[in-house]
């Protein structure tokens, strides 16, 4: 029997049971992909993060991969933040990823700052996705790789959305981001990835790669506050730093134990 350390962390959470839960599982060496996927399915969280030390990489401390219960993903922000929370020894930790380069987590105030790529989008009509999402977006945007953003006129419209998840699953693992100006924060959002095994994600770091770039331009400033209005909810600080989107937030450890294979 193999025993693996397991930590469940609520990321972008200023209190337990808020934010987005992620499992963090440090490994000495990689397990086969089928086993990693099976562990993520067993955890049944939006993401499980697996790390392995990178002893011969001068730019990174760990290699990092993320799995939903159904698929491996190319970028996950909240599970990266959670991994930093679990593994950080000093003030900064660096993760080598397969598709998003090196990501860093740094201590900042009572929480952490996560540096991700800032991604732009192009306006594009997306009626097939908007129909499944519901509501009446003002405009829609697309980024290659399966990212869509829908701008709504007000926060109430975003909160009222009741997507048709069965219809949206037919379009594959597209991420759908609904956003609007906020009332208590500068912006508000909700994020849906039904084709990737997550109908609604509680708080989505990767979506804020897009939201940070989009709203910095819309608001005409480099930093602002954000709230993802899922059932759990989570607060983020967002700022543009060159070609990076820096997200700030807190983490709370809620479970520690061993995973037995």
PDB file of C-alpha atoms in Angstrom:
ATOM      1  CA  UNK A   1       0.000   0.000   0.000  1.00  0.00           C
ATOM      2  CA  UNK A   2       1.213   3.479  -0.905  1.00  0.00           C
ATOM      3  CA  UNK A   3       0.488   6.402   1.440  1.00  0.00           C
ATOM      4  CA  UNK A   4       0.520   9.929   0.004  1.00  0.00           C
ATOM      5  CA  UNK A   5       0.190  13.223   1.911  1.00  0.00           C
ATOM      6  CA  UNK A   6      -3.024  15.084   1.217  1.00  0.00           C
ATOM      7  CA  UNK A   7      -4.069  18.650   2.094  1.00  0.00           C
ATOM      8  CA  UNK A   8      -7.349  20.302   1.193  1.00  0.00           C
ATOM      9  CA  UNK A   9      -7.178  24.080   1.045  1.00  0.00           C
ATOM     10  CA  UNK A  10      -9.868  26.704   0.526  1.00  0.00           C
ATOM     11  CA  UNK A  11      -8.183  29.173  -1.843  1.00  0.00           C
ATOM     12  CA  UNK A  12      -9.197  32.811  -2.304  1.00  0.00           C
ATOM     13  CA  UNK A  13     -10.940  32.358   1.036  1.00  0.00           C
ATOM     14  CA  UNK A  14     -10.826  34.663   4.044  1.00  0.00           C
ATOM     15  CA  UNK A  15     -12.679  32.025   6.102  1.00  0.00           C
ATOM     16  CA  UNK A  16     -13.120  28.238   5.918  1.00  0.00           C
ATOM     17  CA  UNK A  17     -15.905  26.933   3.646  1.00  0.00           C
ATOM     18  CA  UNK A  18     -15.598  29.886   1.266  1.00  0.00           C
ATOM     19  CA  UNK A  19     -13.412  30.309  -1.802  1.00  0.00           C
ATOM     20  CA  UNK A  20     -12.485  27.332  -3.967  1.00  0.00           C
ATOM     21  CA  UNK A  21     -11.362  24.035  -2.400  1.00  0.00           C
ATOM     22  CA  UNK A  22      -8.333  22.335  -3.943  1.00  0.00           C
ATOM     23  CA  UNK A  23      -6.499  19.161  -3.045  1.00  0.00           C
ATOM     24  CA  UNK A  24      -2.706  19.478  -2.922  1.00  0.00           C
ATOM     25  CA  UNK A  25      -0.726  16.246  -3.176  1.00  0.00           C
ATOM     26  CA  UNK A  26       3.094  16.545  -3.145  1.00  0.00           C
ATOM     27  CA  UNK A  27       4.818  13.573  -4.807  1.00  0.00           C
ATOM     28  CA  UNK A  28       8.449  12.468  -4.940  1.00  0.00           C
ATOM     29  CA  UNK A  29       8.066  11.289  -8.546  1.00  0.00           C
ATOM     30  CA  UNK A  30       5.192  11.283 -11.014  1.00  0.00           C
ATOM     31  CA  UNK A  31       2.592   8.544 -10.895  1.00  0.00           C
ATOM     32  CA  UNK A  32       1.129   7.396 -14.208  1.00  0.00           C
ATOM     33  CA  UNK A  33      -1.509   9.695 -15.702  1.00  0.00           C
ATOM     34  CA  UNK A  34      -4.374   7.224 -15.213  1.00  0.00           C
ATOM     35  CA  UNK A  35      -3.647   7.085 -11.480  1.00  0.00           C
ATOM     36  CA  UNK A  36      -3.417  10.880 -11.205  1.00  0.00           C
ATOM     37  CA  UNK A  37      -6.776  11.188 -12.944  1.00  0.00           C
ATOM     38  CA  UNK A  38      -8.327   8.511 -10.727  1.00  0.00           C
ATOM     39  CA  UNK A  39      -7.115  10.302  -7.586  1.00  0.00           C
ATOM     40  CA  UNK A  40      -8.620  13.574  -8.830  1.00  0.00           C
ATOM     41  CA  UNK A  41     -11.919  11.809  -9.519  1.00  0.00           C
ATOM     42  CA  UNK A  42     -11.843  10.311  -6.024  1.00  0.00           C
ATOM     43  CA  UNK A  43     -11.205  13.737  -4.489  1.00  0.00           C
ATOM     44  CA  UNK A  44     -14.128  15.089  -6.536  1.00  0.00           C
ATOM     45  CA  UNK A  45     -12.993  18.705  -6.212  1.00  0.00           C
ATOM     46  CA  UNK A  46     -12.781  21.186  -9.057  1.00  0.00           C
ATOM     47  CA  UNK A  47      -9.000  20.584  -9.106  1.00  0.00           C
ATOM     48  CA  UNK A  48      -6.378  18.373  -7.536  1.00  0.00           C
ATOM     49  CA  UNK A  49      -2.821  19.730  -7.776  1.00  0.00           C
ATOM     50  CA  UNK A  50       0.135  17.344  -7.958  1.00  0.00           C
ATOM     51  CA  UNK A  51       3.717  18.555  -7.440  1.00  0.00           C
ATOM     52  CA  UNK A  52       7.163  17.009  -7.853  1.00  0.00           C
ATOM     53  CA  UNK A  53      10.440  18.734  -6.810  1.00  0.00           C
ATOM     54  CA  UNK A  54      12.503  20.059  -9.741  1.00  0.00           C
ATOM     55  CA  UNK A  55      16.026  19.502  -8.475  1.00  0.00           C
ATOM     56  CA  UNK A  56      17.701  20.339 -11.811  1.00  0.00           C
ATOM     57  CA  UNK A  57      15.589  23.378 -12.795  1.00  0.00           C
ATOM     58  CA  UNK A  58      17.165  26.724 -11.796  1.00  0.00           C
ATOM     59  CA  UNK A  59      13.924  28.603 -12.570  1.00  0.00           C
ATOM     60  CA  UNK A  60      11.457  26.531 -10.548  1.00  0.00           C
ATOM     61  CA  UNK A  61      11.156  24.728  -7.231  1.00  0.00           C
ATOM     62  CA  UNK A  62       8.436  22.252  -8.247  1.00  0.00           C
ATOM     63  CA  UNK A  63       6.737  20.880 -11.329  1.00  0.00           C
ATOM     64  CA  UNK A  64       2.965  21.285 -11.096  1.00  0.00           C
ATOM     65  CA  UNK A  65      -0.001  19.634 -12.819  1.00  0.00           C
ATOM     66  CA  UNK A  66      -3.751  20.011 -12.234  1.00  0.00           C
ATOM     67  CA  UNK A  67      -6.641  17.589 -12.777  1.00  0.00           C
ATOM     68  CA  UNK A  68     -10.399  18.059 -12.529  1.00  0.00           C
ATOM     69  CA  UNK A  69     -12.446  14.911 -11.813  1.00  0.00           C
ATOM     70  CA  UNK A  70     -12.618  14.417 -15.603  1.00  0.00           C
ATOM     71  CA  UNK A  71      -9.559  15.928 -17.361  1.00  0.00           C
ATOM     72  CA  UNK A  72      -6.100  17.435 -16.947  1.00  0.00           C
ATOM     73  CA  UNK A  73      -6.201  21.221 -17.397  1.00  0.00           C
ATOM     74  CA  UNK A  74      -3.616  23.583 -18.872  1.00  0.00           C
ATOM     75  CA  UNK A  75      -3.903  26.256 -16.172  1.00  0.00           C
ATOM     76  CA  UNK A  76      -5.477  26.470 -12.731  1.00  0.00           C
ATOM     77  CA  UNK A  77      -5.010  29.495 -10.519  1.00  0.00           C
ATOM     78  CA  UNK A  78      -6.673  28.565  -7.242  1.00  0.00           C
ATOM     79  CA  UNK A  79      -4.905  25.202  -6.955  1.00  0.00           C
ATOM     80  CA  UNK A  80      -1.579  26.946  -7.661  1.00  0.00           C
ATOM     81  CA  UNK A  81      -2.294  29.373  -4.833  1.00  0.00           C
ATOM     82  CA  UNK A  82      -3.225  26.423  -2.612  1.00  0.00           C
ATOM     83  CA  UNK A  83       0.012  24.633  -3.563  1.00  0.00           C
ATOM     84  CA  UNK A  84       2.014  27.690  -2.574  1.00  0.00           C
ATOM     85  CA  UNK A  85       0.157  27.819   0.737  1.00  0.00           C
ATOM     86  CA  UNK A  86       1.059  24.180   1.479  1.00  0.00           C
ATOM     87  CA  UNK A  87       4.650  24.074   0.207  1.00  0.00           C
ATOM     88  CA  UNK A  88       6.124  27.561   0.643  1.00  0.00           C
ATOM     89  CA  UNK A  89       9.101  27.721   2.997  1.00  0.00           C
ATOM     90  CA  UNK A  90      10.273  31.311   2.422  1.00  0.00           C
ATOM     91  CA  UNK A  91       8.548  34.263   0.813  1.00  0.00           C
ATOM     92  CA  UNK A  92       8.281  32.976  -2.791  1.00  0.00           C
ATOM     93  CA  UNK A  93       7.765  29.637  -4.493  1.00  0.00           C
ATOM     94  CA  UNK A  94       8.008  28.872  -8.232  1.00  0.00           C
ATOM     95  CA  UNK A  95       6.103  26.207 -10.166  1.00  0.00           C
ATOM     96  CA  UNK A  96       7.045  24.846 -13.590  1.00  0.00           C
ATOM     97  CA  UNK A  97       3.919  24.003 -15.595  1.00  0.00           C
ATOM     98  CA  UNK A  98       3.506  22.212 -18.901  1.00  0.00           C
ATOM     99  CA  UNK A  99       1.509  24.875 -20.721  1.00  0.00           C
ATOM    100  CA  UNK A 100       1.654  28.139 -18.712  1.00  0.00           C
ATOM    101  CA  UNK A 101       5.384  28.485 -18.031  1.00  0.00           C
ATOM    102  CA  UNK A 102       6.664  29.275 -14.547  1.00  0.00           C
ATOM    103  CA  UNK A 103       4.062  30.549 -12.064  1.00  0.00           C
ATOM    104  CA  UNK A 104       5.048  32.207  -8.789  1.00  0.00           C
ATOM    105  CA  UNK A 105       3.303  32.595  -5.444  1.00  0.00           C
ATOM    106  CA  UNK A 106       4.607  35.253  -3.049  1.00  0.00           C
ATOM    107  CA  UNK A 107       3.570  36.179   0.463  1.00  0.00           C
ATOM    108  CA  UNK A 108       1.687  39.483   0.483  1.00  0.00           C
ATOM    109  CA  UNK A 109      -0.025  40.958   3.538  1.00  0.00           C
ATOM    110  CA  UNK A 110      -2.194  38.328   5.235  1.00  0.00           C
ATOM    111  CA  UNK A 111      -2.267  36.193   2.106  1.00  0.00           C
ATOM    112  CA  UNK A 112      -0.489  35.611  -1.160  1.00  0.00           C
ATOM    113  CA  UNK A 113       0.060  37.088  -4.617  1.00  0.00           C
ATOM    114  CA  UNK A 114      -0.167  34.736  -7.587  1.00  0.00           C
ATOM    115  CA  UNK A 115       1.455  35.771 -10.874  1.00  0.00           C
ATOM    116  CA  UNK A 116      -0.284  34.391 -13.966  1.00  0.00           C
ATOM    117  CA  UNK A 117      -0.161  35.351 -17.651  1.00  0.00           C
ATOM    118  CA  UNK A 118      -2.499  38.212 -18.617  1.00  0.00           C
ATOM    119  CA  UNK A 119      -4.592  37.117 -21.587  1.00  0.00           C
ATOM    120  CA  UNK A 120      -6.402  39.316 -24.071  1.00  0.00           C
ATOM    121  CA  UNK A 121      -9.577  38.402 -25.962  1.00  0.00           C
ATOM    122  CA  UNK A 122     -11.228  39.323 -29.239  1.00  0.00           C
ATOM    123  CA  UNK A 123     -14.884  40.338 -29.654  1.00  0.00           C
ATOM    124  CA  UNK A 124     -16.841  37.522 -31.273  1.00  0.00           C
ATOM    125  CA  UNK A 125     -20.526  36.611 -31.491  1.00  0.00           C
ATOM    126  CA  UNK A 126     -21.068  33.341 -29.617  1.00  0.00           C
ATOM    127  CA  UNK A 127     -24.802  32.688 -29.936  1.00  0.00           C
ATOM    128  CA  UNK A 128     -24.472  28.920 -29.457  1.00  0.00           C
ATOM    129  CA  UNK A 129     -22.825  29.452 -26.062  1.00  0.00           C
ATOM    130  CA  UNK A 130     -24.895  32.486 -25.031  1.00  0.00           C
ATOM    131  CA  UNK A 131     -28.096  30.491 -25.527  1.00  0.00           C
ATOM    132  CA  UNK A 132     -26.936  27.789 -23.126  1.00  0.00           C
ATOM    133  CA  UNK A 133     -25.629  30.355 -20.669  1.00  0.00           C
ATOM    134  CA  UNK A 134     -28.921  32.262 -20.565  1.00  0.00           C
ATOM    135  CA  UNK A 135     -29.449  35.945 -19.861  1.00  0.00           C
ATOM    136  CA  UNK A 136     -28.774  38.747 -22.303  1.00  0.00           C
ATOM    137  CA  UNK A 137     -25.079  39.643 -22.535  1.00  0.00           C
ATOM    138  CA  UNK A 138     -24.127  43.028 -23.959  1.00  0.00           C
ATOM    139  CA  UNK A 139     -21.102  41.616 -25.772  1.00  0.00           C
ATOM    140  CA  UNK A 140     -19.136  38.386 -26.037  1.00  0.00           C
ATOM    141  CA  UNK A 141     -15.416  37.672 -26.445  1.00  0.00           C
ATOM    142  CA  UNK A 142     -13.279  34.658 -27.350  1.00  0.00           C
ATOM    143  CA  UNK A 143      -9.745  33.436 -26.804  1.00  0.00           C
ATOM    144  CA  UNK A 144      -8.335  30.424 -28.607  1.00  0.00           C
ATOM    145  CA  UNK A 145      -7.982  27.467 -26.298  1.00  0.00           C
ATOM    146  CA  UNK A 146     -11.646  27.440 -25.311  1.00  0.00           C
ATOM    147  CA  UNK A 147     -12.172  30.628 -23.287  1.00  0.00           C
ATOM    148  CA  UNK A 148     -15.325  32.722 -23.680  1.00  0.00           C
ATOM    149  CA  UNK A 149     -16.375  35.872 -21.846  1.00  0.00           C
ATOM    150  CA  UNK A 150     -19.840  37.414 -21.702  1.00  0.00           C
ATOM    151  CA  UNK A 151     -20.288  40.995 -20.533  1.00  0.00           C
ATOM    152  CA  UNK A 152     -23.541  41.815 -18.727  1.00  0.00           C
ATOM    153  CA  UNK A 153     -24.820  45.283 -17.829  1.00  0.00           C
ATOM    154  CA  UNK A 154     -25.151  44.720 -14.086  1.00  0.00           C
ATOM    155  CA  UNK A 155     -24.282  42.342 -11.260  1.00  0.00           C
ATOM    156  CA  UNK A 156     -27.874  41.169 -10.759  1.00  0.00           C
ATOM    157  CA  UNK A 157     -27.941  39.737 -14.291  1.00  0.00           C
ATOM    158  CA  UNK A 158     -24.831  37.650 -13.590  1.00  0.00           C
ATOM    159  CA  UNK A 159     -26.200  36.369 -10.299  1.00  0.00           C
ATOM    160  CA  UNK A 160     -29.519  35.407 -11.943  1.00  0.00           C
ATOM    161  CA  UNK A 161     -28.007  33.137 -14.605  1.00  0.00           C
ATOM    162  CA  UNK A 162     -29.280  29.535 -14.698  1.00  0.00           C
ATOM    163  CA  UNK A 163     -27.215  27.852 -17.440  1.00  0.00           C
ATOM    164  CA  UNK A 164     -28.352  24.771 -19.348  1.00  0.00           C
ATOM    165  CA  UNK A 165     -25.388  22.572 -18.426  1.00  0.00           C
ATOM    166  CA  UNK A 166     -26.500  19.625 -20.563  1.00  0.00           C
ATOM    167  CA  UNK A 167     -26.571  21.864 -23.648  1.00  0.00           C
ATOM    168  CA  UNK A 168     -23.237  23.489 -22.814  1.00  0.00           C
ATOM    169  CA  UNK A 169     -21.495  20.119 -22.376  1.00  0.00           C
ATOM    170  CA  UNK A 170     -22.082  19.413 -26.064  1.00  0.00           C
ATOM    171  CA  UNK A 171     -19.607  22.213 -26.901  1.00  0.00           C
ATOM    172  CA  UNK A 172     -16.683  20.521 -25.121  1.00  0.00           C
ATOM    173  CA  UNK A 173     -14.557  21.850 -22.264  1.00  0.00           C
ATOM    174  CA  UNK A 174     -15.123  25.541 -23.021  1.00  0.00           C
ATOM    175  CA  UNK A 175     -14.828  27.935 -20.081  1.00  0.00           C
ATOM    176  CA  UNK A 176     -17.724  30.397 -19.928  1.00  0.00           C
ATOM    177  CA  UNK A 177     -17.093  33.574 -17.929  1.00  0.00           C
ATOM    178  CA  UNK A 178     -20.012  35.867 -17.106  1.00  0.00           C
ATOM    179  CA  UNK A 179     -19.015  39.275 -15.752  1.00  0.00           C
ATOM    180  CA  UNK A 180     -20.366  42.725 -14.945  1.00  0.00           C
ATOM    181  CA  UNK A 181     -19.510  45.819 -12.894  1.00  0.00           C
ATOM    182  CA  UNK A 182     -19.892  45.011  -9.212  1.00  0.00           C
ATOM    183  CA  UNK A 183     -21.747  46.709  -6.394  1.00  0.00           C
ATOM    184  CA  UNK A 184     -19.505  46.025  -3.368  1.00  0.00           C
ATOM    185  CA  UNK A 185     -16.423  45.192  -5.484  1.00  0.00           C
ATOM    186  CA  UNK A 186     -15.276  46.720  -8.763  1.00  0.00           C
ATOM    187  CA  UNK A 187     -16.284  43.661 -10.774  1.00  0.00           C
ATOM    188  CA  UNK A 188     -18.228  40.457 -10.297  1.00  0.00           C
ATOM    189  CA  UNK A 189     -18.138  37.177 -12.204  1.00  0.00           C
ATOM    190  CA  UNK A 190     -19.341  33.595 -12.407  1.00  0.00           C
ATOM    191  CA  UNK A 191     -17.520  30.795 -14.245  1.00  0.00           C
ATOM    192  CA  UNK A 192     -18.882  27.600 -15.804  1.00  0.00           C
ATOM    193  CA  UNK A 193     -16.936  24.668 -17.312  1.00  0.00           C
ATOM    194  CA  UNK A 194     -19.509  21.854 -17.646  1.00  0.00           C
ATOM    195  CA  UNK A 195     -17.593  20.129 -20.455  1.00  0.00           C
ATOM    196  CA  UNK A 196     -14.568  19.892 -18.147  1.00  0.00           C
ATOM    197  CA  UNK A 197     -16.497  18.230 -15.342  1.00  0.00           C
ATOM    198  CA  UNK A 198     -17.186  21.423 -13.323  1.00  0.00           C
ATOM    199  CA  UNK A 199     -20.636  22.915 -13.851  1.00  0.00           C
ATOM    200  CA  UNK A 200     -19.875  26.056 -11.826  1.00  0.00           C
ATOM    201  CA  UNK A 201     -16.429  26.752 -10.411  1.00  0.00           C
ATOM    202  CA  UNK A 202     -16.433  28.502  -7.019  1.00  0.00           C
ATOM    203  CA  UNK A 203     -13.459  30.873  -7.645  1.00  0.00           C
ATOM    204  CA  UNK A 204     -11.393  30.638 -10.821  1.00  0.00           C
ATOM    205  CA  UNK A 205      -7.864  31.997 -11.001  1.00  0.00           C
ATOM    206  CA  UNK A 206      -7.410  31.185 -14.686  1.00  0.00           C
ATOM    207  CA  UNK A 207     -10.569  33.114 -15.594  1.00  0.00           C
ATOM    208  CA  UNK A 208      -9.023  36.160 -13.948  1.00  0.00           C
ATOM    209  CA  UNK A 209      -6.091  35.975 -16.388  1.00  0.00           C
ATOM    210  CA  UNK A 210      -8.727  37.205 -18.828  1.00  0.00           C
ATOM    211  CA  UNK A 211     -10.808  39.292 -16.443  1.00  0.00           C
ATOM    212  CA  UNK A 212      -7.791  41.223 -15.164  1.00  0.00           C
ATOM    213  CA  UNK A 213      -6.698  42.223 -18.663  1.00  0.00           C
ATOM    214  CA  UNK A 214     -10.272  42.951 -19.768  1.00  0.00           C
ATOM    215  CA  UNK A 215     -11.352  45.055 -16.799  1.00  0.00           C
ATOM    216  CA  UNK A 216      -8.045  46.930 -16.450  1.00  0.00           C
ATOM    217  CA  UNK A 217      -8.807  48.241 -19.937  1.00  0.00           C
ATOM    218  CA  UNK A 218     -12.492  48.856 -19.212  1.00  0.00           C
ATOM    219  CA  UNK A 219     -11.863  50.602 -15.891  1.00  0.00           C
ATOM    220  CA  UNK A 220      -8.777  52.494 -17.079  1.00  0.00           C
ATOM    221  CA  UNK A 221      -6.628  51.459 -14.139  1.00  0.00           C
ATOM    222  CA  UNK A 222      -4.135  48.753 -13.237  1.00  0.00           C
ATOM    223  CA  UNK A 223      -5.709  47.324 -10.062  1.00  0.00           C
ATOM    224  CA  UNK A 224      -9.202  46.605  -8.817  1.00  0.00           C
ATOM    225  CA  UNK A 225     -11.237  44.325  -6.543  1.00  0.00           C
ATOM    226  CA  UNK A 226     -13.214  41.299  -7.699  1.00  0.00           C
ATOM    227  CA  UNK A 227     -15.799  38.884  -6.348  1.00  0.00           C
ATOM    228  CA  UNK A 228     -16.779  35.551  -7.900  1.00  0.00           C
ATOM    229  CA  UNK A 229     -20.443  35.127  -7.041  1.00  0.00           C
ATOM    230  CA  UNK A 230     -20.711  31.351  -6.755  1.00  0.00           C
ATOM    231  CA  UNK A 231     -22.566  29.687  -3.891  1.00  0.00           C
ATOM    232  CA  UNK A 232     -19.313  29.639  -1.851  1.00  0.00           C
ATOM    233  CA  UNK A 233     -18.036  32.980  -3.156  1.00  0.00           C
ATOM    234  CA  UNK A 234     -14.537  34.382  -3.089  1.00  0.00           C
ATOM    235  CA  UNK A 235     -12.707  37.725  -3.126  1.00  0.00           C
ATOM    236  CA  UNK A 236      -9.655  38.531  -5.223  1.00  0.00           C
ATOM    237  CA  UNK A 237      -7.453  41.527  -5.731  1.00  0.00           C
ATOM    238  CA  UNK A 238      -6.456  41.938  -9.395  1.00  0.00           C
ATOM    239  CA  UNK A 239      -3.675  43.987 -10.920  1.00  0.00           C
ATOM    240  CA  UNK A 240      -1.794  44.202 -14.203  1.00  0.00           C
ATOM    241  CA  UNK A 241       2.007  44.029 -13.988  1.00  0.00           C
ATOM    242  CA  UNK A 242       3.342  44.199 -17.553  1.00  0.00           C
ATOM    243  CA  UNK A 243       2.203  41.018 -19.276  1.00  0.00           C
ATOM    244  CA  UNK A 244       1.193  39.383 -15.975  1.00  0.00           C
ATOM    245  CA  UNK A 245      -2.072  39.236 -14.092  1.00  0.00           C
ATOM    246  CA  UNK A 246      -1.338  39.293 -10.356  1.00  0.00           C
ATOM    247  CA  UNK A 247      -4.122  37.921  -8.167  1.00  0.00           C
ATOM    248  CA  UNK A 248      -4.128  38.331  -4.408  1.00  0.00           C
ATOM    249  CA  UNK A 249      -6.060  36.359  -1.832  1.00  0.00           C
ATOM    250  CA  UNK A 250      -5.946  34.263   1.290  1.00  0.00           C
ATOM    251  CA  UNK A 251      -6.006  30.491   1.898  1.00  0.00           C
ATOM    252  CA  UNK A 252      -7.378  28.306   4.660  1.00  0.00           C
ATOM    253  CA  UNK A 253      -6.290  24.705   5.296  1.00  0.00           C
ATOM    254  CA  UNK A 254      -9.366  22.594   6.114  1.00  0.00           C
ATOM    255  CA  UNK A 255      -8.185  18.946   5.834  1.00  0.00           C
ATOM    256  CA  UNK A 256      -4.841  17.221   6.350  1.00  0.00           C
ATOM    257  CA  UNK A 257      -4.301  13.494   6.008  1.00  0.00           C
ATOM    258  CA  UNK A 258      -3.057  10.563   3.923  1.00  0.00           C
ATOM    259  CA  UNK A 259      -4.325   9.170   0.643  1.00  0.00           C
ATOM    260  CA  UNK A 260      -3.988   5.350   0.501  1.00  0.00           C
ATOM    261  CA  UNK A 261      -3.438   3.478  -2.767  1.00  0.00           C
TER     262      UNK A 261
END
